[in-house]
Amino acid sequence: MSAPHLPKVAGIDPEVPVSAQTAAPLREIPAAPGAFIQDRLAGWVSDLTTLHELTERLAATATLDAALNELLHAGAALVGARRGLLVLERAGTTTPSTTLGLGLGPADLGHLETVERSATALGRVLDGPPDAADARDGIATPDLLGDQDLDPRHREVATRLGYAASYALPLASEGAGRLGGAVWFYDEPGEPSEKQRHLVGLYARYATEHLARLTELERARADIATVAEELLPSRLPRIPGVRLAARHRTGPQGGGDWYDALPLPDHALGLAVGSVGGSGPSAMAAMGRLRASLRAYAVMEGEDPVAVLSDLELLLRLTEPARTATALFAYCEPAARKVVLAGAGHTPPLVLGDRRCEYVETTLSAPLGMLACWEAPSVEFSPAPGETVLLYTDGLLRRTGDAMDRAFARLHSAAASVPKADRRDPAAVTDHVLRAMLPDGLDRSDSTEDVVVLAAHFD
């Protein structure tokens, strides 16, 4: 007969032997297992926050130059450097390379260009195979002057400029390919940590995609500007008794503002400005057709500006019924100092001289394409010797950002403030007016408005 089993109490098996040894007292309280993980997570969050802020600042750039400057500064902050150099050159294109320095003057860049390209880390990331390890991780040179195999010219330039280490990284991504490379210089021997390399690598890949988009955008803008210039007069005519000057800038999407100046029989001169509704290639093509048509009508019946615009209205209504346009045409006889003009929904000219600065009173009329039959009376006036007639499009007024009444007052003030020494030079008049109206310049990329200014100075 077997012995009875002892009962189990609280899940303890009494048959299991119990150790007679006692545990040593705890001298230190061990850290919680999650503390290390929490520190790592806090570091990752901080790094991601920094990366997010830098990429947001880069994404806010609208021009290639601004993006390249932002990339150089952000990369220097990520790798802990003070100076840097960036080269943008896309393989297989005719686009010239772009070189930009951070903390380096023109003379410093000149010295760096004297070093053989293959002897520099930047040259190796630019010319090396796209799938090489350097194309992914970059090239660190922690002790440049301690390298016994360093190119003598490179050593001389590094000593002159005072840098002792460098880190070069290609600007490349799977979608955009390789666009160029960047290198950052250290004043003392050193190199970025593994974490810094990882962060700057992520940033550089994002920056490459952004740079590729901006490059294509600027190329498209340049093509649009070229087409717009080809659609406008290549040169202004020379007519005795009058001197001309014109300024024109096309918006980034391409617009329909235009001007023209053409010699007419009997030493007369035809001046025209106008604007086609809309933007883009369609508006530019319509602008070209409208300007060509006006030239033909001006040659046939330029002495009657109303007839010229009436013919233009009929053509626009028959061929492009869904489009509207504004136009102003002036028939000038410089010898007699006589100007006859008519406008269709266009802004009035401004006359500037030593004794007056005033708008020409024109009859209010609808733009072309809005009436079944357009006709408005013409206006005749006589500019005095030394006076300048200023024609312009409303894009000049809209680019100021002011309400139209304030913009007109601003234009009047800008014209009145032209120095007397410049009032006999139509080019100086237009430049002064543009500087006064648009202090930020004509080439602002955030403005969609075209600008046209045409000045005629009567001797």
Coordinates of C-alpha atoms in Angstrom, one line a residue:
M1 CA 0.0 0.0 0.0
S2 CA 1.5 3.2 -1.1
A3 CA 2.0 6.2 1.2
P4 CA -0.5 9.0 0.8
H5 CA 0.6 12.1 -1.2
L6 CA 1.0 15.2 0.9
P7 CA -1.5 18.0 -0.2
K8 CA -0.3 20.9 -2.4
V9 CA -0.6 24.3 -0.8
A10 CA -0.8 27.4 -2.8
G11 CA 0.6 25.7 -5.9
I12 CA 3.8 24.5 -4.1
D13 CA 4.8 21.0 -4.7
P14 CA 6.1 19.7 -1.3
E15 CA 8.1 17.0 -3.1
V16 CA 10.3 19.7 -4.8
P17 CA 13.3 20.3 -2.5
V18 CA 13.8 23.7 -1.2
S19 CA 17.2 25.3 -1.2
A20 CA 18.6 26.1 2.1
Q21 CA 20.7 29.0 0.7
T22 CA 19.4 32.6 1.1
A23 CA 19.7 35.2 -1.6
A24 CA 22.2 38.0 -1.1
P25 CA 20.7 41.3 -0.2
L26 CA 20.2 43.8 -3.0
R27 CA 22.7 46.6 -2.9
E28 CA 21.3 48.6 -5.9
I29 CA 17.9 48.7 -7.4
P30 CA 18.2 47.7 -11.1
A31 CA 16.9 50.0 -13.7
A32 CA 13.6 49.3 -15.3
P33 CA 14.2 47.3 -18.6
G34 CA 12.2 50.0 -20.5
A35 CA 14.4 53.0 -19.5
F36 CA 17.0 52.2 -22.2
I37 CA 14.3 51.8 -24.8
Q38 CA 12.6 55.0 -23.8
D39 CA 15.9 56.9 -24.2
R40 CA 16.4 55.4 -27.6
L41 CA 12.9 56.3 -28.6
A42 CA 13.3 59.9 -27.4
G43 CA 16.5 60.2 -29.5
W44 CA 14.7 58.9 -32.6
V45 CA 11.8 61.3 -32.1
S46 CA 14.2 64.2 -31.7
D47 CA 16.1 63.2 -34.9
L48 CA 12.9 62.7 -36.9
T49 CA 11.6 66.1 -35.6
T50 CA 14.8 67.8 -36.8
L51 CA 14.6 66.0 -40.1
H52 CA 11.0 67.0 -40.5
E53 CA 11.7 70.7 -39.8
L54 CA 14.6 70.7 -42.3
T55 CA 12.6 69.0 -45.1
E56 CA 9.6 71.4 -44.5
R57 CA 11.9 74.4 -44.9
L58 CA 13.3 72.9 -48.1
A59 CA 9.9 72.1 -49.5
A60 CA 8.9 75.8 -48.9
T61 CA 11.6 77.0 -51.4
A62 CA 10.2 77.9 -54.8
T63 CA 13.4 78.6 -56.7
L64 CA 16.4 76.4 -57.5
D65 CA 18.9 78.9 -55.9
A66 CA 16.9 79.1 -52.7
A67 CA 16.7 75.3 -52.5
L68 CA 20.4 74.9 -53.0
N69 CA 21.2 77.4 -50.3
E70 CA 18.8 75.6 -47.9
L71 CA 20.4 72.2 -48.7
L72 CA 23.9 73.5 -48.0
H73 CA 22.9 75.0 -44.6
A74 CA 20.8 72.0 -43.5
G75 CA 23.5 69.5 -44.5
A76 CA 26.1 71.5 -42.6
A77 CA 23.9 71.4 -39.5
L78 CA 23.3 67.7 -39.8
V79 CA 26.9 66.7 -40.1
G80 CA 28.3 69.4 -37.7
A81 CA 30.3 71.4 -40.3
R82 CA 30.8 75.1 -40.8
R83 CA 31.5 75.3 -44.5
G84 CA 30.5 73.5 -47.6
L85 CA 30.4 73.3 -51.4
L86 CA 27.7 72.0 -53.7
V87 CA 27.9 71.2 -57.4
L88 CA 24.7 70.6 -59.5
E89 CA 25.3 68.9 -62.8
R90 CA 22.9 66.5 -64.5
A91 CA 24.5 63.9 -66.7
G92 CA 23.3 63.7 -70.3
T93 CA 22.0 67.3 -70.4
T94 CA 23.4 70.5 -71.9
T95 CA 22.5 72.4 -68.7
P96 CA 25.7 74.1 -67.4
S97 CA 26.8 73.1 -63.9
T98 CA 26.0 75.2 -60.9
T99 CA 28.5 75.7 -58.1
L100 CA 27.5 77.2 -54.7
G101 CA 29.6 77.7 -51.6
L102 CA 28.7 78.0 -47.9
G103 CA 31.2 80.1 -45.9
L104 CA 33.4 80.2 -49.0
G105 CA 34.1 83.4 -51.0
P106 CA 34.6 83.6 -54.8
A107 CA 38.4 83.5 -54.3
D108 CA 38.0 80.3 -52.1
L109 CA 35.9 78.6 -54.8
G110 CA 38.6 79.6 -57.4
H111 CA 41.3 77.9 -55.3
L112 CA 39.2 74.7 -55.0
E113 CA 38.6 74.6 -58.8
T114 CA 42.4 74.4 -59.3
V115 CA 42.5 71.0 -57.6
E116 CA 42.2 68.1 -60.0
R117 CA 38.6 66.8 -59.8
S118 CA 39.6 63.1 -59.3
A119 CA 41.8 64.1 -56.3
T120 CA 38.8 65.3 -54.3
A121 CA 36.1 63.4 -52.5
L122 CA 33.5 65.6 -54.2
G123 CA 34.9 64.7 -57.6
R124 CA 34.8 61.0 -56.8
V125 CA 31.1 61.1 -55.8
L126 CA 30.3 63.1 -58.9
D127 CA 32.1 60.8 -61.3
G128 CA 31.9 57.4 -59.6
P129 CA 29.5 54.7 -60.7
P130 CA 25.9 55.4 -59.4
D131 CA 25.7 52.0 -57.7
A132 CA 29.0 52.3 -55.9
A133 CA 29.1 52.3 -52.1
D134 CA 30.2 55.9 -52.1
A135 CA 27.0 56.8 -53.9
R136 CA 25.1 55.5 -50.9
D137 CA 27.2 56.3 -47.9
G138 CA 29.3 59.2 -49.0
I139 CA 33.0 59.6 -48.5
A140 CA 34.5 60.7 -45.2
T141 CA 38.1 62.0 -45.0
P142 CA 38.6 62.4 -41.2
D143 CA 42.3 63.6 -41.4
L144 CA 42.9 65.2 -44.7
L145 CA 46.4 66.6 -44.0
G146 CA 47.5 63.3 -42.4
D147 CA 46.8 61.4 -45.6
Q148 CA 50.3 60.7 -47.1
D149 CA 48.7 60.0 -50.5
L150 CA 46.9 63.4 -50.7
D151 CA 47.3 65.3 -53.9
P152 CA 50.0 68.0 -53.4
R153 CA 47.7 70.7 -54.9
H154 CA 44.8 69.6 -52.7
R155 CA 47.1 69.7 -49.6
E156 CA 48.1 73.3 -50.5
V157 CA 44.5 74.5 -51.0
A158 CA 43.3 72.8 -47.8
T159 CA 46.1 74.5 -45.9
R160 CA 45.4 77.8 -47.4
L161 CA 41.6 77.6 -46.7
G162 CA 42.1 76.0 -43.3
Y163 CA 40.1 72.8 -43.4
A164 CA 41.3 69.5 -42.1
A165 CA 38.6 67.0 -42.9
S166 CA 35.6 66.6 -45.2
Y167 CA 32.5 64.6 -45.9
A168 CA 31.2 64.3 -49.4
L169 CA 27.8 63.0 -50.4
P170 CA 26.1 62.6 -53.8
L171 CA 22.8 64.1 -54.5
A172 CA 21.1 61.1 -55.9
S173 CA 17.8 59.1 -55.7
E174 CA 16.2 56.3 -57.5
G175 CA 13.6 58.5 -59.2
A176 CA 15.8 61.5 -60.2
G177 CA 19.1 59.8 -60.7
R178 CA 22.3 61.7 -59.7
L179 CA 22.0 65.5 -60.0
G180 CA 25.3 66.4 -58.4
G181 CA 27.1 66.3 -55.1
A182 CA 27.9 68.2 -51.9
V183 CA 30.9 68.3 -49.6
W184 CA 31.2 69.8 -46.1
F185 CA 34.5 70.9 -44.6
Y186 CA 35.7 70.6 -40.9
D187 CA 38.2 73.0 -39.4
E188 CA 39.6 70.1 -37.3
P189 CA 40.1 66.4 -38.0
G190 CA 36.9 64.5 -37.6
E191 CA 34.0 62.9 -39.4
P192 CA 30.2 62.6 -38.9
S193 CA 28.8 59.8 -36.7
E194 CA 26.8 56.9 -38.1
K195 CA 23.6 58.5 -37.0
Q196 CA 24.6 61.8 -38.7
R197 CA 25.4 60.0 -41.9
H198 CA 22.0 58.3 -41.8
L199 CA 20.1 61.5 -41.3
V200 CA 22.0 63.5 -43.9
G201 CA 21.5 60.6 -46.3
L202 CA 17.8 60.7 -45.9
Y203 CA 17.7 64.4 -46.2
A204 CA 19.9 64.4 -49.4
R205 CA 17.6 61.8 -51.1
Y206 CA 14.5 64.0 -50.4
A207 CA 16.4 67.1 -51.5
T208 CA 17.4 65.4 -54.8
E209 CA 13.8 64.8 -55.6
H210 CA 12.9 68.4 -54.8
L211 CA 15.8 69.7 -56.8
A212 CA 14.7 67.6 -59.8
R213 CA 11.2 69.1 -59.7
L214 CA 12.6 72.7 -59.4
T215 CA 15.0 72.1 -62.3
E216 CA 12.2 70.9 -64.6
L217 CA 10.0 73.8 -63.4
E218 CA 12.7 76.4 -64.1
R219 CA 13.5 74.8 -67.5
A220 CA 9.8 75.1 -68.4
R221 CA 9.7 78.7 -67.2
A222 CA 12.7 79.5 -69.3
D223 CA 11.0 77.9 -72.4
I224 CA 7.9 79.9 -71.7
A225 CA 9.9 83.1 -71.4
T226 CA 11.7 82.3 -74.7
V227 CA 8.4 81.7 -76.6
A228 CA 6.9 84.9 -75.2
E229 CA 10.0 86.9 -76.3
E230 CA 9.8 85.4 -79.7
L231 CA 6.1 86.5 -80.0
L232 CA 7.0 90.1 -79.2
P233 CA 9.0 92.6 -81.2
S234 CA 12.7 91.7 -81.5
R235 CA 13.6 95.4 -81.8
L236 CA 11.8 98.7 -81.6
P237 CA 11.6 100.9 -84.8
R238 CA 13.5 104.1 -85.2
I239 CA 11.2 107.0 -86.2
P240 CA 12.4 110.6 -86.4
G241 CA 11.1 112.7 -83.5
V242 CA 10.3 109.9 -81.1
R243 CA 12.4 107.4 -79.0
L244 CA 11.0 104.2 -77.6
A245 CA 11.8 101.8 -74.8
A246 CA 9.9 98.7 -73.6
R247 CA 10.1 96.3 -70.6
H248 CA 8.3 93.0 -70.5
R249 CA 8.2 90.1 -68.1
T250 CA 6.2 86.9 -68.5
G251 CA 4.6 85.2 -65.5
P252 CA 5.9 81.7 -64.6
Q253 CA 2.9 80.0 -66.3
G254 CA 3.0 82.2 -69.4
G255 CA 0.5 84.9 -70.0
G256 CA -1.1 87.0 -72.7
D257 CA 0.2 90.5 -72.1
W258 CA 1.9 92.0 -75.2
Y259 CA 3.0 95.3 -76.8
D260 CA 3.9 96.4 -80.3
A261 CA 5.5 99.4 -82.1
L262 CA 5.4 99.5 -85.9
P263 CA 6.3 102.1 -88.5
L264 CA 3.4 103.3 -90.6
P265 CA 3.3 105.3 -93.9
D266 CA 4.2 109.0 -93.9
H267 CA 6.6 108.6 -91.0
A268 CA 3.8 107.7 -88.6
L269 CA 4.1 105.3 -85.8
G270 CA 1.7 102.7 -84.3
L271 CA 1.8 101.9 -80.6
A272 CA -0.2 99.1 -79.1
V273 CA -0.5 97.2 -75.8
G274 CA -3.0 94.5 -74.8
S275 CA -3.8 91.5 -72.7
V276 CA -5.4 88.2 -73.5
G277 CA -7.5 86.5 -70.8
G278 CA -6.0 83.4 -69.2
S279 CA -2.5 82.0 -68.9
G280 CA -0.4 79.2 -70.3
P281 CA 0.4 78.2 -73.9
S282 CA -3.2 78.8 -75.1
A283 CA -3.1 82.4 -73.9
M284 CA 0.3 82.9 -75.4
A285 CA -0.8 81.5 -78.8
A286 CA -3.9 83.7 -78.7
M287 CA -1.7 86.7 -77.9
G288 CA 0.5 86.0 -80.9
R289 CA -2.5 85.8 -83.2
L290 CA -4.1 89.0 -81.8
R291 CA -0.9 91.0 -82.2
A292 CA -0.3 89.8 -85.7
S293 CA -3.9 90.7 -86.7
L294 CA -3.6 94.2 -85.1
R295 CA -0.4 94.8 -87.1
A296 CA -2.3 94.0 -90.4
Y297 CA -5.2 96.2 -89.5
A298 CA -2.9 99.0 -88.4
V299 CA -1.1 99.0 -91.8
M300 CA -4.5 99.2 -93.6
E301 CA -6.3 101.8 -91.5
G302 CA -4.0 102.9 -88.7
E303 CA -5.1 106.5 -88.9
D304 CA -8.4 105.4 -87.4
P305 CA -7.7 103.5 -84.2
V306 CA -11.4 102.9 -83.7
A307 CA -11.6 101.0 -87.0
V308 CA -8.5 99.0 -86.1
L309 CA -10.0 97.8 -82.8
S310 CA -13.4 97.2 -84.4
D311 CA -11.8 94.9 -86.9
L312 CA -10.0 93.2 -84.1
E313 CA -13.2 92.8 -82.2
L314 CA -14.9 91.2 -85.2
L315 CA -12.0 88.8 -85.7
L316 CA -11.9 87.7 -82.1
R317 CA -15.7 87.2 -82.0
L318 CA -15.7 85.0 -85.1
T319 CA -12.6 83.0 -84.5
E320 CA -12.4 82.7 -80.7
P321 CA -15.8 83.5 -79.3
A322 CA -15.0 82.2 -75.8
R323 CA -12.0 84.5 -75.3
T324 CA -11.8 88.1 -74.1
A325 CA -9.0 90.6 -74.5
T326 CA -8.1 94.2 -73.8
A327 CA -6.2 96.4 -76.2
L328 CA -5.1 100.0 -76.8
F329 CA -3.9 101.3 -80.1
A330 CA -2.3 104.8 -80.7
Y331 CA -1.6 106.4 -84.0
C332 CA 1.3 108.8 -83.7
E333 CA 2.6 111.6 -85.9
P334 CA 5.8 112.5 -84.2
A335 CA 6.5 115.5 -86.5
A336 CA 3.2 117.1 -85.7
R337 CA 3.3 115.7 -82.1
K338 CA -0.2 114.3 -82.6
V339 CA -1.5 111.1 -81.0
V340 CA -4.9 109.6 -81.7
L341 CA -5.8 106.5 -79.6
A342 CA -8.6 104.2 -78.7
G343 CA -8.9 101.6 -76.0
A344 CA -11.0 98.5 -75.4
G345 CA -11.2 97.9 -71.7
H346 CA -7.6 98.9 -71.3
T347 CA -5.8 101.1 -68.7
P348 CA -5.3 104.7 -69.8
P349 CA -1.9 106.0 -70.8
L350 CA 0.1 108.4 -68.6
V351 CA 1.8 111.5 -69.9
L352 CA 5.0 112.7 -68.1
G353 CA 6.8 115.9 -68.7
D354 CA 8.4 118.9 -66.9
R355 CA 5.1 120.6 -66.5
R356 CA 2.6 117.8 -66.1
C357 CA 2.1 114.2 -65.0
E358 CA -1.4 113.0 -65.7
Y359 CA -3.5 110.2 -67.2
V360 CA -5.0 110.6 -70.6
E361 CA -8.8 110.7 -70.3
T362 CA -10.1 107.9 -72.5
T363 CA -13.7 106.7 -73.0
L364 CA -14.7 103.7 -70.9
S365 CA -15.4 100.7 -73.1
A366 CA -15.8 96.9 -72.7
P367 CA -13.0 94.6 -73.5
L368 CA -12.8 92.9 -76.9
G369 CA -15.1 89.9 -77.3
M370 CA -17.8 91.0 -74.8
L371 CA -20.0 93.1 -77.2
A372 CA -21.8 92.2 -80.4
C373 CA -20.3 95.2 -82.0
W374 CA -17.5 97.2 -80.4
E375 CA -17.1 100.9 -81.0
A376 CA -15.9 103.7 -78.8
P377 CA -14.8 107.3 -79.7
S378 CA -11.1 107.9 -80.0
V379 CA -9.1 110.5 -78.1
E380 CA -6.6 113.0 -79.5
F381 CA -3.9 114.8 -77.6
S382 CA -0.6 116.5 -78.3
P383 CA 2.5 115.7 -76.2
A384 CA 4.8 118.6 -75.7
P385 CA 8.5 118.5 -76.7
G386 CA 10.3 116.4 -74.0
E387 CA 7.2 114.6 -72.8
T388 CA 6.9 110.8 -72.5
V389 CA 3.8 108.8 -73.1
L390 CA 3.7 105.7 -70.9
L391 CA 1.6 102.7 -72.0
Y392 CA 1.3 99.6 -69.8
T393 CA -0.9 96.6 -68.9
D394 CA -2.8 96.1 -65.8
G395 CA -0.3 93.4 -64.7
L396 CA 1.9 96.2 -63.5
L397 CA -0.9 97.4 -61.2
R398 CA -1.9 94.0 -60.0
R399 CA 1.7 93.0 -59.1
T400 CA 1.7 95.7 -56.4
G401 CA -0.9 93.8 -54.5
D402 CA -2.9 97.1 -53.9
A403 CA -6.4 97.8 -54.8
M404 CA -6.7 99.3 -58.3
D405 CA -7.4 102.9 -57.2
R406 CA -4.3 102.8 -54.9
A407 CA -2.3 101.1 -57.7
F408 CA -3.2 103.9 -60.1
A409 CA -2.2 106.5 -57.5
R410 CA 1.1 104.6 -56.9
L411 CA 1.9 104.6 -60.6
H412 CA 1.2 108.4 -60.9
S413 CA 3.5 109.0 -57.9
A414 CA 6.2 106.8 -59.4
A415 CA 6.1 108.6 -62.7
A416 CA 6.1 112.0 -61.0
S417 CA 9.2 111.1 -59.0
V418 CA 11.3 110.4 -62.1
P419 CA 14.4 112.7 -61.8
K420 CA 14.4 115.5 -64.3
A421 CA 17.8 114.4 -65.6
D422 CA 16.2 111.0 -66.6
R423 CA 13.0 112.3 -68.1
R424 CA 14.4 112.6 -71.6
D425 CA 15.5 109.0 -71.6
P426 CA 12.5 106.6 -72.1
A427 CA 14.6 103.6 -70.9
A428 CA 15.4 105.5 -67.7
V429 CA 11.8 106.5 -67.2
T430 CA 10.6 102.9 -67.5
D431 CA 13.3 101.5 -65.2
H432 CA 12.5 104.2 -62.5
V433 CA 8.8 103.5 -62.7
L434 CA 9.3 99.7 -62.4
R435 CA 11.7 100.1 -59.4
A436 CA 9.2 102.4 -57.6
M437 CA 6.2 100.2 -58.4
L438 CA 7.9 96.8 -57.8
P439 CA 10.7 97.1 -55.2
D440 CA 11.2 93.3 -55.2
G441 CA 11.9 93.3 -59.0
L442 CA 10.2 92.0 -62.0
D443 CA 11.4 88.4 -61.6
R444 CA 9.4 87.4 -58.5
S445 CA 8.5 83.8 -58.9
D446 CA 5.4 84.0 -56.7
S447 CA 3.6 86.4 -59.0
T448 CA 1.5 85.1 -61.9
E449 CA 1.0 88.5 -63.6
D450 CA 2.7 89.6 -66.8
V451 CA 4.1 93.1 -66.9
V452 CA 4.4 95.3 -70.0
V453 CA 5.6 98.9 -70.0
L454 CA 6.1 100.8 -73.3
A455 CA 7.4 104.4 -73.3
A456 CA 7.5 106.9 -76.2
H457 CA 9.5 110.1 -75.7
F458 CA 8.7 112.9 -78.1
D459 CA 11.7 115.2 -78.9

